[in-house]
Amino acid sequence: MKLDHIALWTKQIEVMVDFYEKYFDGKADEMYVDEEENISCCYIIFTEGSKLELIQGPDIYEREHKITDRVLGYTHLAFDVGSKEKVDEITEKIEKDGYQVEKRPAFIVEWFYESAIIDPEGNIIEINCELRE
């Protein structure tokens, strides 16, 4: 059994598609429009086969708390990018392009390195690598 995908509501689907394609090497599938439900959705497919479903529609409610508050439910998405250098490179590129860095790259333990950024809709995205052999 495997986790197939994670889905996020979005108010700006094209911006989110571009973000995940540009920084995380995702590939957008065809946009799907459900006229009956009045929603559009697009799967972003990543190289290892995992998917992120972005869904846009009317009446999406804002969070009552900041994303960084500890509330029950979704915390973050995490991408293992394979190396410490890649964590640094992607984090720097995202910051240079004007996005917020929530947590600077650092070792959590001697074999796990990570940073965290905020995507265009305020979701926390962890960028990490495991350095155990």
mmCIF file of C-alpha atoms in Angstrom:
data_model
loop_
_atom_site.group_PDB
_atom_site.id
_atom_site.type_symbol
_atom_site.label_atom_id
_atom_site.label_comp_id
_atom_site.label_asym_id
_atom_site.label_seq_id
_atom_site.Cartn_x
_atom_site.Cartn_y
_atom_site.Cartn_z
ATOM 1 C CA MET A 1 0.000 0.000 0.000
ATOM 2 C CA LYS A 2 1.202 3.529 -0.680
ATOM 3 C CA LEU A 3 0.002 7.053 -0.067
ATOM 4 C CA ASP A 4 -1.288 8.172 -3.465
ATOM 5 C CA HIS A 5 -1.665 11.939 -3.070
ATOM 6 C CA ILE A 6 -2.251 14.929 -0.834
ATOM 7 C CA ALA A 7 -4.856 17.524 -1.833
ATOM 8 C CA LEU A 8 -4.859 21.249 -1.096
ATOM 9 C CA TRP A 9 -7.557 23.847 -1.701
ATOM 10 C CA THR A 10 -6.157 26.903 -3.461
ATOM 11 C CA LYS A 11 -7.377 30.313 -4.561
ATOM 12 C CA GLN A 12 -4.701 30.633 -7.273
ATOM 13 C CA ILE A 13 -4.241 27.280 -8.948
ATOM 14 C CA GLU A 14 -1.953 28.491 -11.770
ATOM 15 C CA VAL A 15 0.441 30.168 -9.310
ATOM 16 C CA MET A 16 0.575 27.020 -7.182
ATOM 17 C CA VAL A 17 1.130 24.777 -10.221
ATOM 18 C CA ASP A 18 4.016 26.989 -11.360
ATOM 19 C CA PHE A 19 5.546 26.999 -7.852
ATOM 20 C CA TYR A 20 5.606 23.205 -7.466
ATOM 21 C CA GLU A 21 6.853 22.688 -11.010
ATOM 22 C CA LYS A 22 9.624 25.287 -10.663
ATOM 23 C CA TYR A 23 11.040 24.419 -7.239
ATOM 24 C CA PHE A 24 10.205 20.732 -6.755
ATOM 25 C CA ASP A 25 10.441 19.351 -10.304
ATOM 26 C CA GLY A 26 6.760 18.472 -10.411
ATOM 27 C CA LYS A 27 4.973 17.950 -13.708
ATOM 28 C CA ALA A 28 1.411 19.225 -14.032
ATOM 29 C CA ASP A 29 -1.149 16.822 -15.429
ATOM 30 C CA GLU A 30 -4.136 18.108 -17.412
ATOM 31 C CA MET A 31 -6.408 20.587 -15.642
ATOM 32 C CA TYR A 32 -9.753 18.974 -14.818
ATOM 33 C CA VAL A 33 -12.914 21.071 -14.527
ATOM 34 C CA ASP A 34 -15.996 19.687 -12.789
ATOM 35 C CA GLU A 35 -18.838 21.960 -13.895
ATOM 36 C CA GLU A 36 -21.334 20.296 -11.555
ATOM 37 C CA GLU A 37 -19.190 20.854 -8.449
ATOM 38 C CA ASN A 38 -17.828 24.177 -9.787
ATOM 39 C CA ILE A 39 -14.203 23.196 -9.142
ATOM 40 C CA SER A 40 -10.985 22.922 -11.105
ATOM 41 C CA CYS A 41 -8.191 20.583 -10.125
ATOM 42 C CA CYS A 42 -4.733 19.689 -11.307
ATOM 43 C CA TYR A 43 -2.398 16.923 -10.169
ATOM 44 C CA ILE A 44 1.286 17.729 -9.838
ATOM 45 C CA ILE A 45 3.217 14.492 -10.334
ATOM 46 C CA PHE A 46 6.691 14.168 -8.804
ATOM 47 C CA THR A 47 9.555 12.010 -10.047
ATOM 48 C CA GLU A 48 9.083 9.268 -7.450
ATOM 49 C CA GLY A 49 5.359 8.956 -8.295
ATOM 50 C CA SER A 50 3.765 10.898 -5.450
ATOM 51 C CA LYS A 51 1.147 13.497 -6.364
ATOM 52 C CA LEU A 52 -0.168 16.792 -5.051
ATOM 53 C CA GLU A 53 -3.736 17.617 -6.053
ATOM 54 C CA LEU A 54 -4.503 21.323 -6.231
ATOM 55 C CA ILE A 55 -8.210 22.194 -6.151
ATOM 56 C CA GLN A 56 -9.745 25.598 -6.817
ATOM 57 C CA GLY A 57 -13.356 26.570 -6.325
ATOM 58 C CA PRO A 58 -15.609 29.217 -4.817
ATOM 59 C CA ASP A 59 -16.167 29.736 -1.090
ATOM 60 C CA ILE A 60 -12.772 28.612 0.202
ATOM 61 C CA TYR A 61 -12.428 29.753 3.798
ATOM 62 C CA GLU A 62 -9.309 31.286 5.307
ATOM 63 C CA ARG A 63 -7.612 29.613 8.274
ATOM 64 C CA GLU A 64 -8.520 30.879 11.721
ATOM 65 C CA HIS A 65 -4.936 30.425 12.895
ATOM 66 C CA LYS A 66 -1.542 31.069 11.379
ATOM 67 C CA ILE A 67 -0.156 28.000 9.609
ATOM 68 C CA THR A 68 2.728 27.989 12.083
ATOM 69 C CA ASP A 69 0.357 27.627 15.072
ATOM 70 C CA ARG A 70 0.043 24.123 16.442
ATOM 71 C CA VAL A 71 -3.452 23.056 15.495
ATOM 72 C CA LEU A 72 -4.895 19.617 14.898
ATOM 73 C CA GLY A 73 -4.461 18.308 11.373
ATOM 74 C CA TYR A 74 -2.201 19.216 8.461
ATOM 75 C CA THR A 75 1.247 20.423 9.519
ATOM 76 C CA HIS A 76 3.452 20.441 6.407
ATOM 77 C CA LEU A 77 4.480 18.716 3.200
ATOM 78 C CA ALA A 78 8.056 17.434 3.032
ATOM 79 C CA PHE A 79 10.281 16.887 0.012
ATOM 80 C CA ASP A 80 13.427 14.762 0.304
ATOM 81 C CA VAL A 81 15.757 16.387 -2.233
ATOM 82 C CA GLY A 82 18.649 13.960 -1.780
ATOM 83 C CA SER A 83 21.515 16.102 -0.501
ATOM 84 C CA LYS A 84 22.473 18.861 1.903
ATOM 85 C CA GLU A 85 23.632 20.963 -1.058
ATOM 86 C CA LYS A 86 20.258 20.609 -2.769
ATOM 87 C CA VAL A 87 18.416 21.650 0.443
ATOM 88 C CA ASP A 88 20.594 24.778 0.559
ATOM 89 C CA GLU A 89 20.228 25.473 -3.173
ATOM 90 C CA ILE A 90 16.432 25.178 -3.310
ATOM 91 C CA THR A 91 15.930 27.131 -0.077
ATOM 92 C CA GLU A 92 18.188 29.943 -1.332
ATOM 93 C CA LYS A 93 16.432 30.067 -4.707
ATOM 94 C CA ILE A 94 12.986 30.221 -3.108
ATOM 95 C CA GLU A 95 14.081 33.006 -0.745
ATOM 96 C CA LYS A 96 15.755 34.923 -3.585
ATOM 97 C CA ASP A 97 12.475 34.752 -5.517
ATOM 98 C CA GLY A 98 10.705 36.481 -2.629
ATOM 99 C CA TYR A 99 9.108 33.632 -0.696
ATOM 100 C CA GLN A 100 9.337 33.368 3.081
ATOM 101 C CA VAL A 101 11.838 31.016 4.690
ATOM 102 C CA GLU A 102 10.239 29.684 7.869
ATOM 103 C CA LYS A 103 13.303 27.753 9.035
ATOM 104 C CA ARG A 104 16.870 28.121 7.808
ATOM 105 C CA PRO A 105 18.701 24.940 6.698
ATOM 106 C CA ALA A 106 20.082 23.063 9.704
ATOM 107 C CA PHE A 107 20.819 19.607 11.020
ATOM 108 C CA ILE A 108 17.975 18.280 13.186
ATOM 109 C CA VAL A 109 20.119 15.336 14.195
ATOM 110 C CA GLU A 110 23.541 14.476 12.783
ATOM 111 C CA TRP A 111 22.022 12.576 9.842
ATOM 112 C CA PHE A 112 18.930 14.668 8.984
ATOM 113 C CA TYR A 113 19.151 18.125 7.392
ATOM 114 C CA GLU A 114 16.146 20.347 6.660
ATOM 115 C CA SER A 115 14.720 23.795 6.002
ATOM 116 C CA ALA A 116 11.138 25.021 5.746
ATOM 117 C CA ILE A 117 9.567 27.599 3.460
ATOM 118 C CA ILE A 118 6.077 29.012 2.970
ATOM 119 C CA ASP A 119 4.419 28.392 -0.408
ATOM 120 C CA PRO A 120 2.326 31.067 -2.218
ATOM 121 C CA GLU A 121 -0.813 30.127 -0.246
ATOM 122 C CA GLY A 122 0.782 29.962 3.188
ATOM 123 C CA ASN A 123 1.452 26.214 3.487
ATOM 124 C CA ILE A 124 4.640 25.071 5.212
ATOM 125 C CA ILE A 125 6.900 23.066 2.911
ATOM 126 C CA GLU A 126 9.854 21.210 4.413
ATOM 127 C CA ILE A 127 12.899 20.595 2.231
ATOM 128 C CA ASN A 128 15.087 17.823 3.615
ATOM 129 C CA CYS A 129 17.546 15.023 3.132
ATOM 130 C CA GLU A 130 18.579 12.021 5.172
ATOM 131 C CA LEU A 131 22.337 11.516 5.275
ATOM 132 C CA ARG A 132 22.495 8.033 6.808
ATOM 133 C CA GLU A 133 24.169 5.349 4.792
#
